[in-house]
Amino acid sequence: MDWLNDDQRALRDMAETFARKEVEPVANRIDMEERTPDELVAKAAELGLYGLYTSEAYGGVGADLVSVCLVSEEIAKASPAFAGMLTVQMVLCPKTVEILGTEEQKQRILPRAVTGERLMAYSQSEPGGAANVAAHLTRAVPDADGTGWRLDGAKLFCTQGSAQTYLVMCKTRDRDGNEGYGCVIVEAEDAGFQVAPYEHKLGWRGTNTGPISFDNVHLASDDILGDLLSGGFSHRAANTANLLAHCAVSVGCAQGLFDKTLDYVKQRRLYGRDMSELQPVAYWLAESHAKIAACRALLYDTVRAFEAGAMAPAQSNVCKTFICETAFDVCVKLLQLWGGSGIMDSTGVNRYMRDARAQCVAEGASEIHYAIIANQLLHGQPTLVPSNIVKKA
Ligand SMILES: Cc1cc2nc3c(=O)[nH]c(=O)nc-3n(C[C@H](O)[C@H](O)[C@H](O)COP(=O)(O)OP(=O)(O)OC[C@H]3O[C@@H](n4cnc5c(N)ncnc54)[C@H](O)[C@@H]3O)c2cc1C
């Protein structure tokens, strides 16, 4: 990575120190107790991590996506679960607001999000399928008294289910009867809004990912983010940037387990000699190293193309499937080198494999991304959004 500039290097080094000193010591606790310590959230805020990708005009750092990925990778080496949660805060939510919001909405939401005062969540998935937007039932329709909209429905798998500001993708209808798919802002205090209790999960523990629901929640005009009928799918740059940061978490996840495994293999003796002298062990390490290097090269090549506005269609989907699945395969193999010790929770390494699996489903299951890549290859359309979702009355 000789091509990094001074700012990118400085942010990577800052994240490396933060990960080593603050995240690593609590990483097993986050996984075992399924709770992220408040002090860690506060320290991340202090360092400006929540505002890393937000413009300086709204209190953010205004860093580029390369820096965001470097930071995500470093933190994921210590705790992929915490890093995964961070990308939602750092990239997906604020960038969606920056793309869709009015100046007033940006001033209302972003300065308090970057300080961690009001954490954010992005909610699309529904029981009918996360990507299957046509089957979504959550709906915002005009109020009978003409003062705004009413939101009803239920969402699944909302990460940061204990956030304060929620960006909710939903079916929408305007006063003329036109229908579409919009993005609305719901605040945790809104009457009729509910968050279900913490749901236990395989990986990405420590951040609440669960159902949320809306029962006749009132939305004022300034709670509609972007165009009422198309805001739900017209912030693609935020989704793409987040997908790439998510891939950086997978690279960091595999690298974190690799580093720990290399140390373990170097000190472990078997049959009276060093474990590293067993040829398959040395080959597996070499193979894992090569695969992680290939994933990292693909990631940063794509991120730089994205920033230059020259990314090939569906390239972020290629990254998502290849990097997340490869990182999982690498983690499975590396964990095997730990024998029984890798199965025991006390060594704190099997969480990497579990987090790597969660990475393959969060931000869209691999098959959804294969479907998008195939759509691009066969029909020149890198999307699964049905063309009839916006309906004129
Ligand atoms: C840890 C975690 C955090 C998450 N955080 C959020 C969040 O913050 N906000 C949010 O909105 N969602 C979130 N999700 C939801 C996530 O995006 C979905 O789980 C994922 O997109 C898969 O959708 P689904 O669960 O509805 O699976 P389904 O749509 O029921 O699909 C089931 C399986 O069918 C296959 N499949 C689905 N669609 C296709 C297709 N088009 N072509 C071929 N095969 C297909 C895949 O194998 C898929 O795994 C999170 C999920 C996890 C695990």
GROMACS .gro file of C-alpha atoms and ligand atoms in nm:
model
  446
    1MET     CA    1   0.000   0.000   0.000
    2ASP     CA    2   0.281   0.239  -0.093
    3TRP     CA    3   0.029   0.466  -0.261
    4LEU     CA    4  -0.137   0.584   0.063
    5ASN     CA    5  -0.109   0.957   0.127
    6ASP     CA    6  -0.005   1.106   0.464
    7ASP     CA    7  -0.364   1.161   0.583
    8GLN     CA    8  -0.461   0.803   0.502
    9ARG     CA    9  -0.153   0.667   0.679
   10ALA     CA   10  -0.220   0.884   0.985
   11LEU     CA   11  -0.580   0.766   1.013
   12ARG     CA   12  -0.478   0.401   0.967
   13ASP     CA   13  -0.214   0.437   1.241
   14MET     CA   14  -0.462   0.609   1.472
   15ALA     CA   15  -0.709   0.322   1.418
   16GLU     CA   16  -0.437   0.061   1.472
   17THR     CA   17  -0.352   0.214   1.811
   18PHE     CA   18  -0.719   0.248   1.906
   19ALA     CA   19  -0.785  -0.115   1.809
   20ARG     CA   20  -0.484  -0.247   2.000
   21LYS     CA   21  -0.530  -0.039   2.314
   22GLU     CA   22  -0.906   0.000   2.344
   23VAL     CA   23  -1.086  -0.261   2.133
   24GLU     CA   24  -0.872  -0.575   2.165
   25PRO     CA   25  -0.887  -0.582   2.549
   26VAL     CA   26  -1.270  -0.589   2.544
   27ALA     CA   27  -1.328  -0.780   2.218
   28ASN     CA   28  -1.394  -1.120   2.381
   29ARG     CA   29  -1.615  -0.956   2.641
   30ILE     CA   30  -1.823  -0.790   2.367
   31ASP     CA   31  -1.871  -1.132   2.206
   32MET     CA   32  -1.940  -1.328   2.526
   33GLU     CA   33  -2.159  -1.071   2.703
   34GLU     CA   34  -2.321  -0.957   2.376
   35ARG     CA   35  -2.285  -0.597   2.482
   36THR     CA   36  -2.055  -0.317   2.368
   37PRO     CA   37  -1.924  -0.122   2.668
   38ASP     CA   38  -2.048   0.239   2.676
   39GLU     CA   39  -1.689   0.354   2.733
   40LEU     CA   40  -1.583   0.205   2.398
   41VAL     CA   41  -1.866   0.382   2.217
   42ALA     CA   42  -1.761   0.705   2.393
   43LYS     CA   43  -1.394   0.657   2.299
   44ALA     CA   44  -1.484   0.593   1.935
   45ALA     CA   45  -1.687   0.915   1.940
   46GLU     CA   46  -1.401   1.106   2.104
   47LEU     CA   47  -1.169   0.999   1.823
   48GLY     CA   48  -1.419   1.125   1.568
   49LEU     CA   49  -1.487   0.780   1.422
   50TYR     CA   50  -1.865   0.828   1.390
   51GLY     CA   51  -1.804   1.137   1.180
   52LEU     CA   52  -1.512   1.003   0.980
   53TYR     CA   53  -1.700   0.999   0.646
   54THR     CA   54  -1.926   1.297   0.722
   55SER     CA   55  -1.847   1.638   0.574
   56GLU     CA   56  -1.672   1.890   0.796
   57ALA     CA   57  -1.968   2.128   0.746
   58TYR     CA   58  -2.170   1.897   0.975
   59GLY     CA   59  -1.897   1.835   1.233
   60GLY     CA   60  -1.740   1.537   1.060
   61VAL     CA   61  -1.382   1.464   0.958
   62GLY     CA   62  -1.457   1.450   0.585
   63ALA     CA   63  -1.215   1.162   0.525
   64ASP     CA   64  -1.218   0.969   0.198
   65LEU     CA   65  -1.345   0.612   0.158
   66VAL     CA   66  -0.993   0.468   0.142
   67SER     CA   67  -0.935   0.602   0.494
   68VAL     CA   68  -1.272   0.471   0.612
   69CYS     CA   69  -1.181   0.123   0.481
   70LEU     CA   70  -0.834   0.134   0.639
   71VAL     CA   71  -0.988   0.229   0.974
   72SER     CA   72  -1.259  -0.041   0.942
   73GLU     CA   73  -0.994  -0.300   0.861
   74GLU     CA   74  -0.776  -0.211   1.160
   75ILE     CA   75  -1.066  -0.218   1.406
   76ALA     CA   76  -1.200  -0.543   1.257
   77LYS     CA   77  -0.865  -0.711   1.327
   78ALA     CA   78  -0.951  -0.674   1.696
   79SER     CA   79  -1.332  -0.698   1.680
   80PRO     CA   80  -1.514  -0.752   1.350
   81ALA     CA   81  -1.844  -0.717   1.538
   82PHE     CA   82  -1.764  -0.367   1.665
   83ALA     CA   83  -1.621  -0.267   1.326
   84GLY     CA   84  -1.938  -0.389   1.152
   85MET     CA   85  -2.155  -0.177   1.378
   86LEU     CA   86  -1.927   0.122   1.318
   87THR     CA   87  -1.967   0.115   0.940
   88VAL     CA   88  -2.343   0.164   0.975
   89GLN     CA   89  -2.276   0.472   1.192
   90MET     CA   90  -1.979   0.598   0.998
   91VAL     CA   91  -2.093   0.545   0.640
   92LEU     CA   92  -2.442   0.417   0.564
   93CYS     CA   93  -2.657   0.643   0.781
   94PRO     CA   94  -2.476   0.978   0.758
   95LYS     CA   95  -2.406   0.941   0.387
   96THR     CA   96  -2.773   0.865   0.319
   97VAL     CA   97  -2.868   1.185   0.505
   98GLU     CA   98  -2.603   1.385   0.319
   99ILE     CA   99  -2.728   1.259  -0.018
  100LEU     CA  100  -3.102   1.286   0.041
  101GLY     CA  101  -3.145   1.550   0.311
  102THR     CA  102  -3.231   1.918   0.294
  103GLU     CA  103  -2.985   2.157   0.463
  104GLU     CA  104  -3.221   2.176   0.763
  105GLN     CA  105  -3.239   1.795   0.794
  106LYS     CA  106  -2.860   1.761   0.772
  107GLN     CA  107  -2.813   2.026   1.045
  108ARG     CA  108  -3.077   1.857   1.259
  109ILE     CA  109  -2.932   1.504   1.236
  110LEU     CA  110  -2.562   1.496   1.149
  111PRO     CA  111  -2.389   1.710   1.417
  112ARG     CA  112  -2.544   1.496   1.691
  113ALA     CA  113  -2.475   1.170   1.505
  114VAL     CA  114  -2.104   1.239   1.461
  115THR     CA  115  -2.058   1.296   1.834
  116GLY     CA  116  -2.239   0.969   1.912
  117GLU     CA  117  -2.504   1.165   2.103
  118ARG     CA  118  -2.775   1.015   1.884
  119LEU     CA  119  -2.673   0.687   1.718
  120MET     CA  120  -2.836   0.601   1.389
  121ALA     CA  121  -2.985   0.292   1.227
  122TYR     CA  122  -3.079   0.199   0.870
  123SER     CA  123  -3.382  -0.022   0.833
  124GLN     CA  124  -3.490  -0.194   0.513
  125SER     CA  125  -3.527  -0.569   0.580
  126GLU     CA  126  -3.877  -0.707   0.626
  127PRO     CA  127  -4.026  -1.052   0.684
  128GLY     CA  128  -4.102  -1.076   0.310
  129GLY     CA  129  -3.725  -1.067   0.233
  130ALA     CA  130  -3.469  -0.790   0.271
  131ALA     CA  131  -3.405  -0.731  -0.098
  132ASN     CA  132  -3.757  -0.819  -0.209
  133VAL     CA  133  -3.873  -0.458  -0.193
  134ALA     CA  134  -4.196  -0.530  -0.382
  135ALA     CA  135  -4.310  -0.751  -0.092
  136HIS     CA  136  -4.243  -0.490   0.176
  137LEU     CA  137  -4.549  -0.396   0.379
  138THR     CA  138  -4.426  -0.101   0.587
  139ARG     CA  139  -4.604   0.198   0.444
  140ALA     CA  140  -4.626   0.576   0.491
  141VAL     CA  141  -4.958   0.720   0.375
  142PRO     CA  142  -5.097   1.076   0.400
  143ASP     CA  143  -5.269   1.178   0.723
  144ALA     CA  144  -5.644   1.223   0.703
  145ASP     CA  145  -5.607   1.578   0.846
  146GLY     CA  146  -5.342   1.676   0.591
  147THR     CA  147  -5.070   1.748   0.852
  148GLY     CA  148  -4.824   1.480   0.742
  149TRP     CA  149  -4.802   1.101   0.704
  150ARG     CA  150  -4.874   0.792   0.911
  151LEU     CA  151  -4.624   0.506   0.919
  152ASP     CA  152  -4.732   0.147   0.988
  153GLY     CA  153  -4.547  -0.182   0.963
  154ALA     CA  154  -4.261  -0.391   1.095
  155LYS     CA  155  -3.895  -0.435   1.008
  156LEU     CA  156  -3.644  -0.710   1.085
  157PHE     CA  157  -3.271  -0.727   1.159
  158CYS     CA  158  -3.222  -0.358   1.227
  159THR     CA  159  -2.864  -0.308   1.344
  160GLN     CA  160  -2.831  -0.053   1.623
  161GLY     CA  161  -3.183  -0.144   1.724
  162SER     CA  162  -3.108   0.071   2.028
  163ALA     CA  163  -3.027   0.383   1.823
  164GLN     CA  164  -3.205   0.716   1.852
  165THR     CA  165  -3.252   0.812   1.487
  166TYR     CA  166  -3.380   0.558   1.235
  167LEU     CA  167  -3.376   0.584   0.857
  168VAL     CA  168  -3.663   0.365   0.743
  169MET     CA  169  -3.713   0.251   0.383
  170CYS     CA  170  -4.082   0.201   0.313
  171LYS     CA  171  -4.360   0.204   0.059
  172THR     CA  172  -4.499   0.556   0.024
  173ARG     CA  173  -4.806   0.731  -0.118
  174ASP     CA  174  -4.851   1.101  -0.193
  175ARG     CA  175  -5.174   1.302  -0.172
  176ASP     CA  176  -5.247   1.242  -0.540
  177GLY     CA  177  -5.236   0.863  -0.493
  178ASN     CA  178  -4.895   0.812  -0.661
  179GLU     CA  179  -4.698   0.529  -0.502
  180GLY     CA  180  -4.327   0.465  -0.452
  181TYR     CA  181  -4.051   0.361  -0.213
  182GLY     CA  182  -3.920   0.633   0.016
  183CYS     CA  183  -3.691   0.696   0.310
  184VAL     CA  184  -3.836   0.844   0.629
  185ILE     CA  185  -3.685   0.956   0.959
  186VAL     CA  186  -3.820   0.804   1.279
  187GLU     CA  187  -3.691   0.915   1.619
  188ALA     CA  188  -3.674   0.668   1.909
  189GLU     CA  189  -3.911   0.890   2.110
  190ASP     CA  190  -4.186   0.892   1.844
  191ALA     CA  191  -4.521   0.761   1.971
  192GLY     CA  192  -4.607   0.423   1.817
  193PHE     CA  193  -4.244   0.324   1.753
  194GLN     CA  194  -4.113   0.009   1.923
  195VAL     CA  195  -3.781  -0.178   1.943
  196ALA     CA  196  -3.786  -0.546   2.037
  197PRO     CA  197  -3.550  -0.676   2.309
  198TYR     CA  198  -3.195  -0.783   2.218
  199GLU     CA  199  -3.191  -1.093   1.995
  200HIS     CA  200  -2.904  -1.343   2.045
  201LYS     CA  201  -2.706  -1.417   1.733
  202LEU     CA  202  -2.420  -1.622   1.584
  203GLY     CA  203  -2.190  -1.331   1.502
  204TRP     CA  204  -2.177  -0.950   1.517
  205ARG     CA  205  -2.260  -0.980   1.884
  206GLY     CA  206  -2.261  -0.675   2.104
  207THR     CA  207  -2.473  -0.468   1.873
  208ASN     CA  208  -2.847  -0.501   1.885
  209THR     CA  209  -2.983  -0.637   1.555
  210GLY     CA  210  -3.353  -0.699   1.579
  211PRO     CA  211  -3.714  -0.619   1.491
  212ILE     CA  212  -3.861  -0.270   1.511
  213SER     CA  213  -4.222  -0.172   1.449
  214PHE     CA  214  -4.439   0.129   1.371
  215ASP     CA  215  -4.798   0.169   1.483
  216ASN     CA  216  -4.951   0.482   1.338
  217VAL     CA  217  -4.628   0.682   1.380
  218HIS     CA  218  -4.678   1.045   1.280
  219LEU     CA  219  -4.433   1.184   1.023
  220ALA     CA  220  -4.408   1.557   0.954
  221SER     CA  221  -4.296   1.684   0.613
  222ASP     CA  222  -3.940   1.724   0.739
  223ASP     CA  223  -3.933   1.355   0.838
  224ILE     CA  224  -3.940   1.261   0.470
  225LEU     CA  225  -3.581   1.225   0.346
  226GLY     CA  226  -3.541   1.297  -0.023
  227ASP     CA  227  -3.814   1.242  -0.276
  228LEU     CA  228  -4.120   1.083  -0.113
  229LEU     CA  229  -4.164   0.833  -0.395
  230SER     CA  230  -3.802   0.741  -0.470
  231GLY     CA  231  -3.581   0.831  -0.169
  232GLY     CA  232  -3.569   0.462  -0.071
  233PHE     CA  233  -3.354   0.374  -0.368
  234SER     CA  234  -3.196   0.699  -0.478
  235HIS     CA  235  -2.900   0.703  -0.237
  236ARG     CA  236  -2.704   0.426  -0.407
  237ALA     CA  237  -2.367   0.595  -0.343
  238ALA     CA  238  -2.426   0.557   0.033
  239ASN     CA  239  -2.514   0.188  -0.009
  240THR     CA  240  -2.209   0.126  -0.229
  241ALA     CA  241  -1.968   0.307   0.004
  242ASN     CA  242  -2.107   0.111   0.296
  243LEU     CA  243  -2.078  -0.219   0.106
  244LEU     CA  244  -1.710  -0.148   0.047
  245ALA     CA  245  -1.650  -0.054   0.413
  246HIS     CA  246  -1.830  -0.378   0.502
  247CYS     CA  247  -1.582  -0.566   0.279
  248ALA     CA  248  -1.296  -0.395   0.465
  249VAL     CA  249  -1.437  -0.543   0.785
  250SER     CA  250  -1.415  -0.891   0.629
  251VAL     CA  251  -1.054  -0.831   0.522
  252GLY     CA  252  -0.970  -0.715   0.876
  253CYS     CA  253  -1.159  -1.010   1.024
  254ALA     CA  254  -0.954  -1.265   0.826
  255GLN     CA  255  -0.630  -1.073   0.891
  256GLY     CA  256  -0.700  -1.053   1.265
  257LEU     CA  257  -0.746  -1.430   1.292
  258PHE     CA  258  -0.445  -1.487   1.065
  259ASP     CA  259  -0.217  -1.276   1.289
  260LYS     CA  260  -0.330  -1.462   1.601
  261THR     CA  261  -0.296  -1.800   1.427
  262LEU     CA  262   0.055  -1.725   1.304
  263ASP     CA  263   0.162  -1.642   1.661
  264TYR     CA  264  -0.006  -1.958   1.788
  265VAL     CA  265   0.152  -2.186   1.529
  266LYS     CA  266   0.497  -2.038   1.592
  267GLN     CA  267   0.488  -2.122   1.962
  268ARG     CA  268   0.299  -2.455   1.947
  269ARG     CA  269   0.496  -2.779   1.963
  270LEU     CA  270   0.354  -3.109   1.839
  271TYR     CA  271   0.517  -3.453   1.830
  272GLY     CA  272   0.835  -3.306   1.975
  273ARG     CA  273   0.884  -3.044   1.706
  274ASP     CA  274   0.747  -2.706   1.598
  275MET     CA  275   0.393  -2.725   1.461
  276SER     CA  276   0.501  -2.502   1.171
  277GLU     CA  277   0.721  -2.786   1.045
  278LEU     CA  278   0.407  -2.982   0.953
  279GLN     CA  279   0.386  -2.911   0.582
  280PRO     CA  280   0.005  -2.875   0.551
  281VAL     CA  281   0.008  -2.623   0.837
  282ALA     CA  282   0.268  -2.408   0.661
  283TYR     CA  283   0.076  -2.437   0.331
  284TRP     CA  284  -0.254  -2.337   0.491
  285LEU     CA  285  -0.090  -2.030   0.639
  286ALA     CA  286   0.061  -1.938   0.303
  287GLU     CA  287  -0.268  -1.999   0.124
  288SER     CA  288  -0.461  -1.787   0.376
  289HIS     CA  289  -0.206  -1.507   0.345
  290ALA     CA  290  -0.237  -1.513  -0.036
  291LYS     CA  291  -0.619  -1.506  -0.024
  292ILE     CA  292  -0.629  -1.215   0.221
  293ALA     CA  293  -0.381  -1.022   0.006
  294ALA     CA  294  -0.598  -1.085  -0.303
  295CYS     CA  295  -0.910  -0.964  -0.121
  296ARG     CA  296  -0.732  -0.650  -0.001
  297ALA     CA  297  -0.606  -0.573  -0.353
  298LEU     CA  298  -0.956  -0.616  -0.500
  299LEU     CA  299  -1.106  -0.399  -0.226
  300TYR     CA  300  -0.876  -0.099  -0.259
  301ASP     CA  301  -0.873  -0.120  -0.638
  302THR     CA  302  -1.255  -0.095  -0.627
  303VAL     CA  303  -1.260   0.178  -0.360
  304ARG     CA  304  -1.024   0.395  -0.564
  305ALA     CA  305  -1.232   0.337  -0.878
  306PHE     CA  306  -1.546   0.430  -0.681
  307GLU     CA  307  -1.387   0.753  -0.557
  308ALA     CA  308  -1.273   0.838  -0.910
  309GLY     CA  309  -1.629   0.777  -1.039
  310ALA     CA  310  -1.494   0.496  -1.256
  311MET     CA  311  -1.620   0.182  -1.083
  312ALA     CA  312  -1.751  -0.088  -1.316
  313PRO     CA  313  -2.123  -0.170  -1.277
  314ALA     CA  314  -2.186  -0.433  -1.007
  315GLN     CA  315  -1.820  -0.416  -0.904
  316SER     CA  316  -1.912  -0.353  -0.537
  317ASN     CA  317  -2.131  -0.665  -0.555
  318VAL     CA  318  -1.835  -0.862  -0.689
  319CYS     CA  319  -1.634  -0.738  -0.391
  320LYS     CA  320  -1.910  -0.825  -0.143
  321THR     CA  321  -1.946  -1.186  -0.257
  322PHE     CA  322  -1.580  -1.261  -0.322
  323ILE     CA  323  -1.428  -1.088  -0.020
  324CYS     CA  324  -1.685  -1.187   0.243
  325GLU     CA  325  -1.706  -1.552   0.130
  326THR     CA  326  -1.327  -1.582   0.092
  327ALA     CA  327  -1.271  -1.427   0.435
  328PHE     CA  328  -1.512  -1.682   0.583
  329ASP     CA  329  -1.336  -1.975   0.409
  330VAL     CA  330  -1.001  -1.846   0.535
  331CYS     CA  331  -1.135  -1.817   0.891
  332VAL     CA  332  -1.269  -2.176   0.882
  333LYS     CA  333  -0.930  -2.306   0.774
  334LEU     CA  334  -0.731  -2.094   1.019
  335LEU     CA  335  -0.953  -2.197   1.308
  336GLN     CA  336  -0.881  -2.562   1.227
  337LEU     CA  337  -0.512  -2.500   1.305
  338TRP     CA  338  -0.608  -2.428   1.665
  339GLY     CA  339  -0.750  -2.779   1.712
  340GLY     CA  340  -0.971  -2.807   2.022
  341SER     CA  341  -0.840  -2.473   2.149
  342GLY     CA  342  -1.018  -2.300   1.861
  343ILE     CA  343  -1.350  -2.454   1.961
  344MET     CA  344  -1.314  -2.332   2.320
  345ASP     CA  345  -1.451  -1.982   2.375
  346SER     CA  346  -1.172  -1.905   2.621
  347THR     CA  347  -0.913  -1.860   2.343
  348GLY     CA  348  -1.130  -1.587   2.187
  349VAL     CA  349  -1.068  -1.691   1.827
  350ASN     CA  350  -1.382  -1.873   1.712
  351ARG     CA  351  -1.568  -1.539   1.716
  352TYR     CA  352  -1.376  -1.442   1.400
  353MET     CA  353  -1.531  -1.733   1.209
  354ARG     CA  354  -1.878  -1.648   1.343
  355ASP     CA  355  -1.840  -1.278   1.259
  356ALA     CA  356  -1.710  -1.372   0.912
  357ARG     CA  357  -2.032  -1.573   0.856
  358ALA     CA  358  -2.252  -1.282   0.967
  359GLN     CA  359  -2.061  -1.065   0.719
  360CYS     CA  360  -2.176  -1.295   0.436
  361VAL     CA  361  -2.544  -1.226   0.515
  362ALA     CA  362  -2.547  -0.869   0.650
  363GLU     CA  363  -2.555  -0.611   0.368
  364GLY     CA  364  -2.728  -0.869   0.150
  365ALA     CA  365  -2.672  -1.245   0.133
  366SER     CA  366  -2.410  -1.351  -0.122
  367GLU     CA  367  -2.676  -1.493  -0.353
  368ILE     CA  368  -2.852  -1.155  -0.370
  369HIS     CA  369  -2.526  -1.003  -0.491
  370TYR     CA  370  -2.474  -1.291  -0.738
  371ALA     CA  371  -2.823  -1.215  -0.872
  372ILE     CA  372  -2.729  -0.848  -0.919
  373ILE     CA  373  -2.400  -0.940  -1.091
  374ALA     CA  374  -2.588  -1.183  -1.316
  375ASN     CA  375  -2.849  -0.914  -1.396
  376GLN     CA  376  -2.567  -0.683  -1.503
  377LEU     CA  377  -2.397  -0.951  -1.712
  378LEU     CA  378  -2.715  -1.072  -1.880
  379HIS     CA  379  -2.932  -0.759  -1.900
  380GLY     CA  380  -2.700  -0.463  -1.834
  381GLN     CA  381  -2.891  -0.376  -1.513
  382PRO     CA  382  -2.696  -0.387  -1.181
  383THR     CA  383  -3.011  -0.383  -0.965
  384LEU     CA  384  -3.293  -0.599  -0.833
  385VAL     CA  385  -3.536  -0.309  -0.778
  386PRO     CA  386  -3.852  -0.385  -0.979
  387SER     CA  387  -3.919  -0.113  -1.238
  388ASN     CA  388  -4.291  -0.092  -1.147
  389ILE     CA  389  -4.238   0.010  -0.784
  390VAL     CA  390  -4.317   0.375  -0.860
  391LYS     CA  391  -4.682   0.386  -0.973
  392LYS     CA  392  -4.865   0.689  -1.107
  393ALA     CA  393  -5.221   0.727  -0.981
  394LIG     C1  394  -2.584  -0.924   1.150
  394LIG     C2  395  -2.686  -0.868   1.057
  394LIG     C3  396  -2.710  -0.732   1.056
  394LIG     C4  397  -2.808  -0.679   0.971
  394LIG     N1  398  -2.835  -0.546   0.977
  394LIG     C5  399  -2.936  -0.496   0.900
  394LIG     C6  400  -2.973  -0.358   0.910
  394LIG     O1  401  -2.912  -0.280   0.985
  394LIG     N2  402  -3.075  -0.313   0.835
  394LIG     C7  403  -3.144  -0.395   0.752
  394LIG     O2  404  -3.236  -0.347   0.684
  394LIG     N3  405  -3.112  -0.527   0.739
  394LIG     C8  406  -3.010  -0.578   0.812
  394LIG     N4  407  -2.977  -0.711   0.803
  394LIG     C9  408  -3.056  -0.796   0.715
  394LIG    C10  409  -2.980  -0.847   0.596
  394LIG     O3  410  -2.960  -0.745   0.501
  394LIG    C11  411  -3.061  -0.963   0.539
  394LIG     O4  412  -3.065  -1.065   0.636
  394LIG    C12  413  -3.004  -1.018   0.411
  394LIG     O5  414  -3.010  -0.922   0.308
  394LIG    C13  415  -3.080  -1.143   0.365
  394LIG     O6  416  -3.216  -1.114   0.359
  394LIG     P1  417  -3.323  -1.206   0.437
  394LIG     O7  418  -3.268  -1.234   0.573
  394LIG     O8  419  -3.453  -1.141   0.427
  394LIG     O9  420  -3.316  -1.341   0.359
  394LIG     P2  421  -3.419  -1.391   0.248
  394LIG    O10  422  -3.453  -1.279   0.157
  394LIG    O11  423  -3.527  -1.466   0.317
  394LIG    O12  424  -3.328  -1.490   0.168
  394LIG    C14  425  -3.294  -1.620   0.220
  394LIG    C15  426  -3.186  -1.677   0.131
  394LIG    O13  427  -3.238  -1.689  -0.002
  394LIG    C16  428  -3.136  -1.662  -0.097
  394LIG     N5  429  -3.174  -1.547  -0.181
  394LIG    C17  430  -3.238  -1.434  -0.141
  394LIG     N6  431  -3.259  -1.351  -0.245
  394LIG    C18  432  -3.207  -1.411  -0.354
  394LIG    C19  433  -3.198  -1.377  -0.490
  394LIG     N7  434  -3.245  -1.261  -0.537
  394LIG     N8  435  -3.138  -1.465  -0.575
  394LIG    C20  436  -3.090  -1.583  -0.528
  394LIG     N9  437  -3.096  -1.622  -0.399
  394LIG    C21  438  -3.153  -1.538  -0.312
  394LIG    C22  439  -3.009  -1.632  -0.015
  394LIG    O14  440  -2.936  -1.750   0.004
  394LIG    C23  441  -3.064  -1.586   0.118
  394LIG    O15  442  -2.972  -1.605   0.226
  394LIG    C24  443  -2.879  -0.765   0.885
  394LIG    C25  444  -2.852  -0.902   0.886
  394LIG    C26  445  -2.757  -0.954   0.970
  394LIG    C27  446  -2.730  -1.101   0.969
   0.00000   0.00000   0.00000
